[in-house]
Each structure stands twice: as structure tokens, then as C-alpha cells.
């Protein structure tokens, strides 16, 4: 089963690197990571460029609107997974988070 991980962010470029790295290091491998960026600037996009190049699992979406619930609803609508998982851009997930 494919999992879609939704990560809505707003001006969290100082924290998002740790969150993305922890998700990419998960033991469960069949997932996509949708970074739903509502930031006012491009700092978050700049930080995650390396992950966009390293992994086809990471997808970056710059949203023209604000609001976490709106961002997550948008993510659900475009996700390709059978299961939706949600975390925040300042969280570090366990290596077996998706597996569990």
C-alpha cells in the first residue's frame, strides 16, 4: 500500500530539513512526500531543493492560499496514496513511523 505523507508548512525553513530527512529515512519505502508550502518567501523551497533532486518521493507544491486545513485538504485531493499520513514541518518522525 502506498502512503501519502502530507507536510503543510508556513515559514518553517529553519526546521523542515530535519522533518524531511526523518521521513525519507523511514523503513517503509512505498510513500510519497507532499510538501505543501504556504510561505511568503522562497526560503523553504531553497532548503528542500536537494531533496527534490535526490528523491522522486518528494514533491513540492507552492500554495497561493493560507491555512493549514486548506493545505491539507488540497494535499488529500492530489495525493496518490491509499493511506494519508500527516506530520508537521518541525517534527522528527521515528524510523518505523510509516510502517506502524
PDB file of C-alpha atoms in Angstrom:
ATOM      1  CA  UNK A   1       0.000   0.000   0.000  1.00  0.00           C
ATOM      2  CA  UNK A   2       1.257   3.436  -0.907  1.00  0.00           C
ATOM      3  CA  UNK A   3       1.228   6.142   1.758  1.00  0.00           C
ATOM      4  CA  UNK A   4       0.969   9.846   1.058  1.00  0.00           C
ATOM      5  CA  UNK A   5       2.739  11.927   3.694  1.00  0.00           C
ATOM      6  CA  UNK A   6       1.375  15.453   3.874  1.00  0.00           C
ATOM      7  CA  UNK A   7       3.607  18.141   5.323  1.00  0.00           C
ATOM      8  CA  UNK A   8       1.967  21.570   5.383  1.00  0.00           C
ATOM      9  CA  UNK A   9       4.434  24.340   6.138  1.00  0.00           C
ATOM     10  CA  UNK A  10       4.461  28.079   6.642  1.00  0.00           C
ATOM     11  CA  UNK A  11       7.796  29.884   7.030  1.00  0.00           C
ATOM     12  CA  UNK A  12       9.465  26.861   8.664  1.00  0.00           C
ATOM     13  CA  UNK A  13      12.642  26.800   6.579  1.00  0.00           C
ATOM     14  CA  UNK A  14      14.712  26.537   9.785  1.00  0.00           C
ATOM     15  CA  UNK A  15      13.065  23.229  10.777  1.00  0.00           C
ATOM     16  CA  UNK A  16      11.873  21.468   7.650  1.00  0.00           C
ATOM     17  CA  UNK A  17      15.202  19.841   6.795  1.00  0.00           C
ATOM     18  CA  UNK A  18      15.053  17.606   9.874  1.00  0.00           C
ATOM     19  CA  UNK A  19      11.453  16.671   9.197  1.00  0.00           C
ATOM     20  CA  UNK A  20      12.132  15.690   5.584  1.00  0.00           C
ATOM     21  CA  UNK A  21      15.258  13.721   6.441  1.00  0.00           C
ATOM     22  CA  UNK A  22      13.431  11.741   9.118  1.00  0.00           C
ATOM     23  CA  UNK A  23      10.608  10.907   6.703  1.00  0.00           C
ATOM     24  CA  UNK A  24      12.990   9.846   3.938  1.00  0.00           C
ATOM     25  CA  UNK A  25      14.849   7.553   6.367  1.00  0.00           C
ATOM     26  CA  UNK A  26      11.700   5.609   7.164  1.00  0.00           C
ATOM     27  CA  UNK A  27      11.839   1.827   6.996  1.00  0.00           C
ATOM     28  CA  UNK A  28       8.610   1.743   4.957  1.00  0.00           C
ATOM     29  CA  UNK A  29       9.522   2.624   1.384  1.00  0.00           C
ATOM     30  CA  UNK A  30       6.290   2.908  -0.613  1.00  0.00           C
ATOM     31  CA  UNK A  31       5.373   6.525   0.040  1.00  0.00           C
ATOM     32  CA  UNK A  32       5.285   9.985  -1.452  1.00  0.00           C
ATOM     33  CA  UNK A  33       6.021  13.154   0.491  1.00  0.00           C
ATOM     34  CA  UNK A  34       3.983  16.208  -0.450  1.00  0.00           C
ATOM     35  CA  UNK A  35       5.464  19.433   0.897  1.00  0.00           C
ATOM     36  CA  UNK A  36       2.597  21.930   0.880  1.00  0.00           C
ATOM     37  CA  UNK A  37       4.265  25.319   1.178  1.00  0.00           C
ATOM     38  CA  UNK A  38       2.287  28.406   2.144  1.00  0.00           C
ATOM     39  CA  UNK A  39       5.315  30.547   2.984  1.00  0.00           C
ATOM     40  CA  UNK A  40       5.553  34.190   1.992  1.00  0.00           C
ATOM     41  CA  UNK A  41       9.047  33.688   0.607  1.00  0.00           C
ATOM     42  CA  UNK A  42      11.023  31.003  -1.231  1.00  0.00           C
ATOM     43  CA  UNK A  43      13.321  30.005   1.661  1.00  0.00           C
ATOM     44  CA  UNK A  44      11.551  26.673   2.220  1.00  0.00           C
ATOM     45  CA  UNK A  45      11.805  25.806  -1.466  1.00  0.00           C
ATOM     46  CA  UNK A  46      15.512  26.666  -1.422  1.00  0.00           C
ATOM     47  CA  UNK A  47      16.106  24.401   1.592  1.00  0.00           C
ATOM     48  CA  UNK A  48      14.399  21.378   0.041  1.00  0.00           C
ATOM     49  CA  UNK A  49      15.904  21.637  -3.461  1.00  0.00           C
ATOM     50  CA  UNK A  50      18.464  18.969  -2.563  1.00  0.00           C
ATOM     51  CA  UNK A  51      15.704  16.515  -1.572  1.00  0.00           C
ATOM     52  CA  UNK A  52      13.789  17.205  -4.782  1.00  0.00           C
ATOM     53  CA  UNK A  53      16.912  16.219  -6.718  1.00  0.00           C
ATOM     54  CA  UNK A  54      17.765  13.202  -4.537  1.00  0.00           C
ATOM     55  CA  UNK A  55      14.364  11.540  -4.294  1.00  0.00           C
ATOM     56  CA  UNK A  56      11.414  11.203  -6.622  1.00  0.00           C
ATOM     57  CA  UNK A  57       9.290  10.652  -3.497  1.00  0.00           C
ATOM     58  CA  UNK A  58       9.465  14.337  -2.594  1.00  0.00           C
ATOM     59  CA  UNK A  59       7.045  16.687  -4.303  1.00  0.00           C
ATOM     60  CA  UNK A  60       6.932  20.429  -3.678  1.00  0.00           C
ATOM     61  CA  UNK A  61       3.703  22.375  -4.078  1.00  0.00           C
ATOM     62  CA  UNK A  62       3.661  26.152  -3.570  1.00  0.00           C
ATOM     63  CA  UNK A  63       0.152  27.098  -2.496  1.00  0.00           C
ATOM     64  CA  UNK A  64      -1.382  30.512  -3.260  1.00  0.00           C
ATOM     65  CA  UNK A  65      -3.569  30.443  -0.139  1.00  0.00           C
ATOM     66  CA  UNK A  66      -3.044  30.279   3.623  1.00  0.00           C
ATOM     67  CA  UNK A  67      -4.468  27.919   6.221  1.00  0.00           C
ATOM     68  CA  UNK A  68      -3.273  24.530   7.407  1.00  0.00           C
ATOM     69  CA  UNK A  69      -6.629  22.813   6.920  1.00  0.00           C
ATOM     70  CA  UNK A  70      -6.911  24.190   3.373  1.00  0.00           C
ATOM     71  CA  UNK A  71      -3.396  22.977   2.602  1.00  0.00           C
ATOM     72  CA  UNK A  72      -4.064  19.501   3.984  1.00  0.00           C
ATOM     73  CA  UNK A  73      -7.368  19.235   2.105  1.00  0.00           C
ATOM     74  CA  UNK A  74      -5.553  20.202  -1.083  1.00  0.00           C
ATOM     75  CA  UNK A  75      -2.915  17.575  -0.354  1.00  0.00           C
ATOM     76  CA  UNK A  76      -5.529  14.878   0.174  1.00  0.00           C
ATOM     77  CA  UNK A  77      -7.104  15.752  -3.177  1.00  0.00           C
ATOM     78  CA  UNK A  78      -3.845  15.444  -5.135  1.00  0.00           C
ATOM     79  CA  UNK A  79      -2.316  12.563  -3.193  1.00  0.00           C
ATOM     80  CA  UNK A  80      -1.792   9.181  -4.827  1.00  0.00           C
ATOM     81  CA  UNK A  81      -1.584   7.084  -1.692  1.00  0.00           C
ATOM     82  CA  UNK A  82      -4.009   4.565  -0.267  1.00  0.00           C
ATOM     83  CA  UNK A  83      -3.303   5.940   3.214  1.00  0.00           C
ATOM     84  CA  UNK A  84      -2.753   9.548   4.300  1.00  0.00           C
ATOM     85  CA  UNK A  85      -0.184  10.376   6.995  1.00  0.00           C
ATOM     86  CA  UNK A  86       0.245  13.896   8.332  1.00  0.00           C
ATOM     87  CA  UNK A  87       3.130  15.465  10.187  1.00  0.00           C
ATOM     88  CA  UNK A  88       4.390  18.978  10.815  1.00  0.00           C
ATOM     89  CA  UNK A  89       7.483  20.648   9.425  1.00  0.00           C
ATOM     90  CA  UNK A  90       9.059  20.943  12.869  1.00  0.00           C
ATOM     91  CA  UNK A  91       8.613  17.255  13.790  1.00  0.00           C
ATOM     92  CA  UNK A  92      11.106  14.411  13.592  1.00  0.00           C
ATOM     93  CA  UNK A  93       9.346  11.088  12.971  1.00  0.00           C
ATOM     94  CA  UNK A  94      10.536   7.660  14.116  1.00  0.00           C
ATOM     95  CA  UNK A  95      12.195   5.408  11.543  1.00  0.00           C
ATOM     96  CA  UNK A  96       9.263   2.983  11.718  1.00  0.00           C
ATOM     97  CA  UNK A  97       6.541   5.647  11.808  1.00  0.00           C
ATOM     98  CA  UNK A  98       5.022   4.744   8.433  1.00  0.00           C
ATOM     99  CA  UNK A  99       5.388   1.021   8.990  1.00  0.00           C
ATOM    100  CA  UNK A 100       3.404   1.197  12.223  1.00  0.00           C
TER     101      UNK A 100
END
